[in-house]
Coordinates of N, CA and C in Angstrom, one line a residue:
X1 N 13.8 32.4 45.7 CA 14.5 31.5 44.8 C 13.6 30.5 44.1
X2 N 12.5 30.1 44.7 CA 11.8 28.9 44.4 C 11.0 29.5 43.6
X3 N 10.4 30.8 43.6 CA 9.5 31.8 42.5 C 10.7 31.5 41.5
X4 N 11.6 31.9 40.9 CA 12.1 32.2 40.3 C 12.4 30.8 39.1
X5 N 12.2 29.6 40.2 CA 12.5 28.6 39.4 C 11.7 28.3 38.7
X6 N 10.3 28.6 39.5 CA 9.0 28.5 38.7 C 8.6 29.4 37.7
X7 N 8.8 30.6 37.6 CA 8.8 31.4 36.3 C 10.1 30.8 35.5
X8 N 11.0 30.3 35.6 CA 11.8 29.7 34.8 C 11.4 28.7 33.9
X9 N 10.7 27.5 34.6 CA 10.1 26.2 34.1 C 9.0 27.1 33.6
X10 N 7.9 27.5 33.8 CA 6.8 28.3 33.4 C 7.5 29.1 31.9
X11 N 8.4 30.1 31.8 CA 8.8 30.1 30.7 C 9.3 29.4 29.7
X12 N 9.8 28.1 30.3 CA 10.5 27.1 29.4 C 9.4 26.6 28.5
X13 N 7.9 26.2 29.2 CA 7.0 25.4 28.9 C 6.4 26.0 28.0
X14 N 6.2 27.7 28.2 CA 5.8 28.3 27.1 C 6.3 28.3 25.5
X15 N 7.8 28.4 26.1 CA 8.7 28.5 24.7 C 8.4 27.4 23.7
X16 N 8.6 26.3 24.4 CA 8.3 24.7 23.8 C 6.8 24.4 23.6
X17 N 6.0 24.9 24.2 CA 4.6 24.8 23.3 C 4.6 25.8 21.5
X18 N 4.9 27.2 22.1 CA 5.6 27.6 20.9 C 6.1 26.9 19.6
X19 N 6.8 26.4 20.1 CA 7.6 25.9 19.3 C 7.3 24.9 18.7
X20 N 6.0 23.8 19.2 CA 5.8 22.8 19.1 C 4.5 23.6 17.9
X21 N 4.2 24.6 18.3 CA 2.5 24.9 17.5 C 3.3 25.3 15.8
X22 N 4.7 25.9 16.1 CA 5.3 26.9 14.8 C 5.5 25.3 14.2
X23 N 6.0 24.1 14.5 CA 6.7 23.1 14.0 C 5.2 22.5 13.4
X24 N 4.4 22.6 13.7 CA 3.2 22.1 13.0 C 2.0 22.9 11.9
X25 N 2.5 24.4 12.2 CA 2.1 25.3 11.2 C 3.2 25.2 10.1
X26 N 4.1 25.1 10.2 CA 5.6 24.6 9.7 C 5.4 23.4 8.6
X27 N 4.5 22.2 8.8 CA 4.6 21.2 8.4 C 3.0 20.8 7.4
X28 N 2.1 21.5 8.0 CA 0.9 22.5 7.0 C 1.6 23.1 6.0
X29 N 2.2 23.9 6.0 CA 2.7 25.3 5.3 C 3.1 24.4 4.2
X30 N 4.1 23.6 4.4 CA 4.8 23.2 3.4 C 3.8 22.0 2.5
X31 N 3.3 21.1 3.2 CA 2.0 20.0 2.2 C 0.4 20.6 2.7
X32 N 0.6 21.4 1.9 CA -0.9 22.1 1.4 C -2.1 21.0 0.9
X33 N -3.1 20.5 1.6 CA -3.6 20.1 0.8 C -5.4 20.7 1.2
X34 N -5.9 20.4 -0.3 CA -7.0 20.9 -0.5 C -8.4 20.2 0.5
X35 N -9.5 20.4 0.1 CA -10.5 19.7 0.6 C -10.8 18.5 0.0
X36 N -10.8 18.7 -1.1 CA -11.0 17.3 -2.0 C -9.9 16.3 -2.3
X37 N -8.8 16.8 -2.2 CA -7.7 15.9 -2.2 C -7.2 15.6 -1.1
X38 N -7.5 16.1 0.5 CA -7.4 15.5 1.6 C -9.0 14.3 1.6
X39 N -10.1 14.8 1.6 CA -11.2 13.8 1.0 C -11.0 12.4 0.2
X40 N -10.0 12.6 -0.5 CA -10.1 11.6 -1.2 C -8.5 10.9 -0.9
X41 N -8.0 11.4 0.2 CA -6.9 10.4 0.4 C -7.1 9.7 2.0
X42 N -8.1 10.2 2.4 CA -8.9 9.2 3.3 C -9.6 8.3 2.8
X43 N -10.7 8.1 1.4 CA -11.0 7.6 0.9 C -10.8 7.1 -0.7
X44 N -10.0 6.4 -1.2 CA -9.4 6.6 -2.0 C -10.6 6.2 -3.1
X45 N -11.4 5.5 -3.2 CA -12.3 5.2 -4.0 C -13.5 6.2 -4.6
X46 N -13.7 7.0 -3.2 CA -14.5 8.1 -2.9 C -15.0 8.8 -4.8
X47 N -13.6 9.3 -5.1 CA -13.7 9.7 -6.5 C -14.5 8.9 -7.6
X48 N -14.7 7.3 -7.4 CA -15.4 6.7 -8.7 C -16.8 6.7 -8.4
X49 N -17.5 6.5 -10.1 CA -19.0 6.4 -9.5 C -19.1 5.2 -9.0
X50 N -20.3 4.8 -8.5 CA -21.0 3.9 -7.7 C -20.7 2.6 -8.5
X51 N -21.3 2.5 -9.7 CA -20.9 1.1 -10.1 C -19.1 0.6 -10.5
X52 N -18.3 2.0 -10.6 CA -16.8 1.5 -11.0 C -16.7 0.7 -9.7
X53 N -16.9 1.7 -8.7 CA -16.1 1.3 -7.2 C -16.7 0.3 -7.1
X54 N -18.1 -0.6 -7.2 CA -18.4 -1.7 -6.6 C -17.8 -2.9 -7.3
X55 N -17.6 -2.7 -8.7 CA -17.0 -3.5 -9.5 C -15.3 -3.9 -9.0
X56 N -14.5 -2.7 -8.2 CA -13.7 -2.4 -7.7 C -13.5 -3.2 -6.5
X57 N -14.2 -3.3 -5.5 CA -14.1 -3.3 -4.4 C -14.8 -5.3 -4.2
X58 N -15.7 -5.8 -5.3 CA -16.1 -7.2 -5.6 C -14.1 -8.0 -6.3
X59 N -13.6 -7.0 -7.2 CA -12.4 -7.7 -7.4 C -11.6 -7.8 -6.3
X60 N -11.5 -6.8 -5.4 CA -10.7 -7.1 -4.2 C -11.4 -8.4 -3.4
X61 N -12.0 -8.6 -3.2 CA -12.4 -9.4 -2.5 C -12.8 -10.7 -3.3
X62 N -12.6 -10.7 -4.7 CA -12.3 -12.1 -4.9 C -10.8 -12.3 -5.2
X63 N -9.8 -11.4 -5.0 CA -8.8 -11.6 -5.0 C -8.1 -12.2 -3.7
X64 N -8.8 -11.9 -2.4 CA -8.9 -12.2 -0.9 C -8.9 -13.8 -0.9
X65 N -10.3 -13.9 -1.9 CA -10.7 -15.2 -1.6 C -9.7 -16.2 -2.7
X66 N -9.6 -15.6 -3.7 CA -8.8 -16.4 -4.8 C -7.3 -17.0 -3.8
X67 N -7.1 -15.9 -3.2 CA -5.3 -15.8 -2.6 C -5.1 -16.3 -0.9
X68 N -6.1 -16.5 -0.7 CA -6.6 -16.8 1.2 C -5.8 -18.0 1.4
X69 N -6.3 -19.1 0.8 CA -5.3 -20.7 0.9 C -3.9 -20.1 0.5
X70 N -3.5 -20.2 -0.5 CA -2.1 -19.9 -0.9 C -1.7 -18.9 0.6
X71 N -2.1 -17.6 0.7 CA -1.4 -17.2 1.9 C -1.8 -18.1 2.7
X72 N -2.2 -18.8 3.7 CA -2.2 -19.5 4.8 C -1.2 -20.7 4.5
X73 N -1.1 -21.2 3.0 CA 0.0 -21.9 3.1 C 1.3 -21.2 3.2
X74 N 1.7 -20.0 2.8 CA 2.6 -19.5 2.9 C 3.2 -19.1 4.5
X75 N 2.0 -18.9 5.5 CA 2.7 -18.5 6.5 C 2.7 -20.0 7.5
X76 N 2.2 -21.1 6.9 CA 2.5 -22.3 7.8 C 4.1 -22.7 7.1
X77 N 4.1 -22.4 5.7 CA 5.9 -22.7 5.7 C 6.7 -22.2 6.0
X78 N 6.2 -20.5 6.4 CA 7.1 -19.7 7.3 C 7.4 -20.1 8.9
X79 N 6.2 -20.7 9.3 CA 6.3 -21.2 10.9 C 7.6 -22.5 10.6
X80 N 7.1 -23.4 9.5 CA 8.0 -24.7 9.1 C 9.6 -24.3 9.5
X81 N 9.8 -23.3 8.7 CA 11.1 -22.3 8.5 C 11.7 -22.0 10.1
X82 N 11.0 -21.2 10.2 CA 11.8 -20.7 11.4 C 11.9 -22.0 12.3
X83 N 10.8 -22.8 12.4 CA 11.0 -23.9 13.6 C 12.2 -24.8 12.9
X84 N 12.4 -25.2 11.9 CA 13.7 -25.8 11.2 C 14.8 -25.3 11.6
X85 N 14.5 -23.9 11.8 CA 16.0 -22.8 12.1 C 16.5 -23.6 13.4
X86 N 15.6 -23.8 14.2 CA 15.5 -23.8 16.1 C 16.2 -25.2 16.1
X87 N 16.2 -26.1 15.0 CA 16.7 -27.4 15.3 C 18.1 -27.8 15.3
X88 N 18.4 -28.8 15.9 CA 19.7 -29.2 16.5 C 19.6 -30.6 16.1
X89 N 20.7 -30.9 14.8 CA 21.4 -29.7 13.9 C 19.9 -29.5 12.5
X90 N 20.9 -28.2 12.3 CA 20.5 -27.4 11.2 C 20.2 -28.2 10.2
X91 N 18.6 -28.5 9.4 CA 19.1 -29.3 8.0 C 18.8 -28.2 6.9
X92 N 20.0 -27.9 6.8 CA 19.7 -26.4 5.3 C 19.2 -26.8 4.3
X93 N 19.3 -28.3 3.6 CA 18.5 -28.2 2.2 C 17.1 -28.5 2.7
X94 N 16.6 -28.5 3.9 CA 15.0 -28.2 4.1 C 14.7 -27.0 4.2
X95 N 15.5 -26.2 4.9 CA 15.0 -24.9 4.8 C 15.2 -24.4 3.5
X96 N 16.4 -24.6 3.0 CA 16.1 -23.8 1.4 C 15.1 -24.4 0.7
X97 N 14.6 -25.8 0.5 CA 13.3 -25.8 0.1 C 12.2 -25.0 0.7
X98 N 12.0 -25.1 1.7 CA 10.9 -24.2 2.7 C 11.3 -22.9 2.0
X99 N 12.3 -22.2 2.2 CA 12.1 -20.4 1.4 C 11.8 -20.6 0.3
X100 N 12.5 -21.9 -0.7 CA 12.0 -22.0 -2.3 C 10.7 -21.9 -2.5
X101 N 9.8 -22.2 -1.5 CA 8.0 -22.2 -1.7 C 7.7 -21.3 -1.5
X102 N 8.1 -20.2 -0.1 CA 7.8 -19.2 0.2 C 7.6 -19.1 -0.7
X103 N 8.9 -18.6 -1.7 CA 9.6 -17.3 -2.9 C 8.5 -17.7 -3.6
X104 N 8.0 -19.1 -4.2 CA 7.3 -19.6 -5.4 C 5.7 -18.5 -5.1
X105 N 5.5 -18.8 -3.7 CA 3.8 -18.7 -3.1 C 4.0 -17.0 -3.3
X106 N 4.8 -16.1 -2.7 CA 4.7 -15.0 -3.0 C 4.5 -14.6 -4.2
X107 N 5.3 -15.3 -5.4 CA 5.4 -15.1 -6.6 C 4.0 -15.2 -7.0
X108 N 3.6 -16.0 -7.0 CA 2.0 -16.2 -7.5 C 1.2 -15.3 -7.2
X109 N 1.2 -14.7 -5.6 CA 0.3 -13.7 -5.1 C 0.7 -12.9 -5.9
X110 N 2.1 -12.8 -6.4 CA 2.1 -10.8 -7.2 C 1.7 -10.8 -8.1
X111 N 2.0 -12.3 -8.7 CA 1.3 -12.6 -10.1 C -0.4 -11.8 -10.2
X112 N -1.1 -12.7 -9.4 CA -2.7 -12.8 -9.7 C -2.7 -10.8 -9.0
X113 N -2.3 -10.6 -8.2 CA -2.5 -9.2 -7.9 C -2.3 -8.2 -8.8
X114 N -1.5 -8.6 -9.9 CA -0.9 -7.6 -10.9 C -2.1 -8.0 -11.9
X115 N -2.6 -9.4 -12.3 CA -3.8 -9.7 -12.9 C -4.7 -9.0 -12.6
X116 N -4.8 -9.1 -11.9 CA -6.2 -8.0 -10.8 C -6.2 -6.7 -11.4
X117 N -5.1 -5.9 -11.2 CA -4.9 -4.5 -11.1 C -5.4 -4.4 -12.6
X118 N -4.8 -5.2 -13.2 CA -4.8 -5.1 -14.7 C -6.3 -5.0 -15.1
X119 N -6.9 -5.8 -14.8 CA -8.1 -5.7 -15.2 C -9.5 -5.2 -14.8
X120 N -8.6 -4.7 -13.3 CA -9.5 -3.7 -12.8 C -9.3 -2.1 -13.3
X121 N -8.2 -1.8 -13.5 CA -7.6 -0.9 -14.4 C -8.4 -0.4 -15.8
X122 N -8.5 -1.6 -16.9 CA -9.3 -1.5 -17.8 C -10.1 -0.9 -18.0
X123 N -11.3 -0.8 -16.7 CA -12.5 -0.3 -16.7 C -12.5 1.4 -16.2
X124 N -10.9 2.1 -15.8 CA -11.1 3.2 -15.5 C -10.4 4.4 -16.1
X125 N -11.0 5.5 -15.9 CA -10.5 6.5 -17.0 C -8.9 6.5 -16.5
X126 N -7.5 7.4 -17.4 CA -6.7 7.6 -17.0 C -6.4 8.2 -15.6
X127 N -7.2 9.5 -15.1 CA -7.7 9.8 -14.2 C -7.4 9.2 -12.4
X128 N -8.2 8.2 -13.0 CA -8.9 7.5 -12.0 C -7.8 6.5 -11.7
X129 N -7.4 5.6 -12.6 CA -6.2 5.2 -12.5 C -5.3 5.5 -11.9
X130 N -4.6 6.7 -12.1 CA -3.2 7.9 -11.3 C -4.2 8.0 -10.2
X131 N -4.9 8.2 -10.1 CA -5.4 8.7 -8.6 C -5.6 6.9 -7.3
X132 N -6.1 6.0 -8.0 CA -5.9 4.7 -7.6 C -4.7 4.1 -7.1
X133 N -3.5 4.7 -8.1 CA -2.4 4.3 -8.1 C -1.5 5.2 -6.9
X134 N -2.0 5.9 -6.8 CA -1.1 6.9 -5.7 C -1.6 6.8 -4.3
X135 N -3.0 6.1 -4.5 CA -3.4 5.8 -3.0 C -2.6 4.5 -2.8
X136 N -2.5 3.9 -3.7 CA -1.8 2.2 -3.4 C -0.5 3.0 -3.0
X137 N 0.1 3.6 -3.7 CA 1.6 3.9 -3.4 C 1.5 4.4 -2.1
X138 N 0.6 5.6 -1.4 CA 0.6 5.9 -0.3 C 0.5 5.0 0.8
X139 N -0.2 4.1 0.8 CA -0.7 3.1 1.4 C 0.3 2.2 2.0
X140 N 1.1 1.9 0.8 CA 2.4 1.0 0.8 C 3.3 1.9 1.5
X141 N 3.5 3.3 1.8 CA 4.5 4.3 2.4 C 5.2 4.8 1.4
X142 N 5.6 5.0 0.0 CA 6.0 5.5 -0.9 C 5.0 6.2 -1.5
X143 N 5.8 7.5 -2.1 CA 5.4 8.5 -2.8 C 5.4 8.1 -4.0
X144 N 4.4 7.9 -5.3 CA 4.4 7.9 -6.4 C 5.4 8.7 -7.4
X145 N 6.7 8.3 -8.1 CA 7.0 9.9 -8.9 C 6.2 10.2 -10.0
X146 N 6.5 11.2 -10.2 CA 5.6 12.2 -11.4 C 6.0 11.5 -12.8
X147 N 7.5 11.4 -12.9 CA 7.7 10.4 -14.2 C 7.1 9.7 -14.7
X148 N 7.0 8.7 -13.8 CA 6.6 7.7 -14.2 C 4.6 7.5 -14.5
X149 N 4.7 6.6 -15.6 CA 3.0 6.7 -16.5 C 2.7 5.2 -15.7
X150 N 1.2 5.4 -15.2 CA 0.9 4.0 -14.7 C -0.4 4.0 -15.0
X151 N 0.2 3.4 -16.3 CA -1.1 3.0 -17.2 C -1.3 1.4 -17.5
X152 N -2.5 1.0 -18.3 CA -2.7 -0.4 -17.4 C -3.5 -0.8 -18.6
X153 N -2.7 -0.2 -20.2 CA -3.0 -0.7 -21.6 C -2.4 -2.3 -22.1
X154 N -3.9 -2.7 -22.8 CA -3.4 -4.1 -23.2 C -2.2 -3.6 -24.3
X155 N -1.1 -4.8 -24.5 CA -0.3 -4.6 -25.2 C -0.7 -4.7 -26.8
X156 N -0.3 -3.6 -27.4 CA -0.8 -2.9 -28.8 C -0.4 -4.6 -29.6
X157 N -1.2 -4.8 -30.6 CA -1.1 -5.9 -31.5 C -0.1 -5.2 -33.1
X158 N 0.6 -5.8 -33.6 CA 1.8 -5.1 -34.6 C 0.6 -5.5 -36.2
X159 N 0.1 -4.6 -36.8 CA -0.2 -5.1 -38.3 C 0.2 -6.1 -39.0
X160 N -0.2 -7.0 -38.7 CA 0.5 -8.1 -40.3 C 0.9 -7.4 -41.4
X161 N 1.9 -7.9 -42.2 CA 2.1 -7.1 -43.1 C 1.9 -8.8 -44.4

């Protein structure tokens, strides 16, 4: 009886490795990706020459530094917040001020970020751009759609007439 139980578990184990190898050949099969486009979504920059990416990679990091205070102020008015929550009693028009700055301080980071993009954008082919832009979206956990154009043109000037 005890053989028996053991070729039972012994075939169970088999089955479910099985199954475990098809559910991953399974998951291959369907997102195919190449050598150069698995390459380059480990390294998202990988694709520009040497001077775009460093020009690239100097705006990130004065974006870091531009935005460093503002976030550190932002997460001491988040500590402010929550510890206002904890108090007995509640003063709500402090905390709605406190989220009002949050919202303000976030707002500015998207601001100068979108500055950034914009002008780091400028300097790259359309290319290079979609390919930039889909690592941000990956990064972020969203799929880029195909629809949509993420282009990063200064706004056309109208002829005087």
């Amino acid at each position: 009886m005890k053989i028996r139980v053991l070729v039972g578990a012994l075939v169970l184990l088999i089955v479910m490795n099985i199954a475990a190898i098809a559910a991953f050949l399974v998951v291959q099969a369907r997102h195919p990706r190449g050598p150069v486009e698995w390459h380059m979504r480990e390294r998202p920059l990988a694709g520009l020459d040497r001077e775009k990416r460093m020009a690239l990679i100097r705006s990130m990091r004065e974006f870091h530094e531009d935005t460093r205070d503002l976030i550190e102020a932002t997460r001491a008015l988040e500590d402010s917040a929550i510890a206002a929550m904890g108090e007995d009693p509640m003063r709500r028009a402090h905390i709605d001020s406190l989220l009002q700055q949050i919202s303000d301080n976030r707002l500015e980071i998207a601001r100068r970020a979108t500055s950034r993009m914009i002008e780091a954008g400028e300097n790259l082919t359309p290319e290079e751009r979609q390919h930039l832009m889909s690592a941000l979206m990956r990064l972020r956990g969203h799929r880029m759609p195909a629809s949509v154009p993420w282009h990063f043109e200064a706004p056309r000037e109208e002829p005087e007439e």
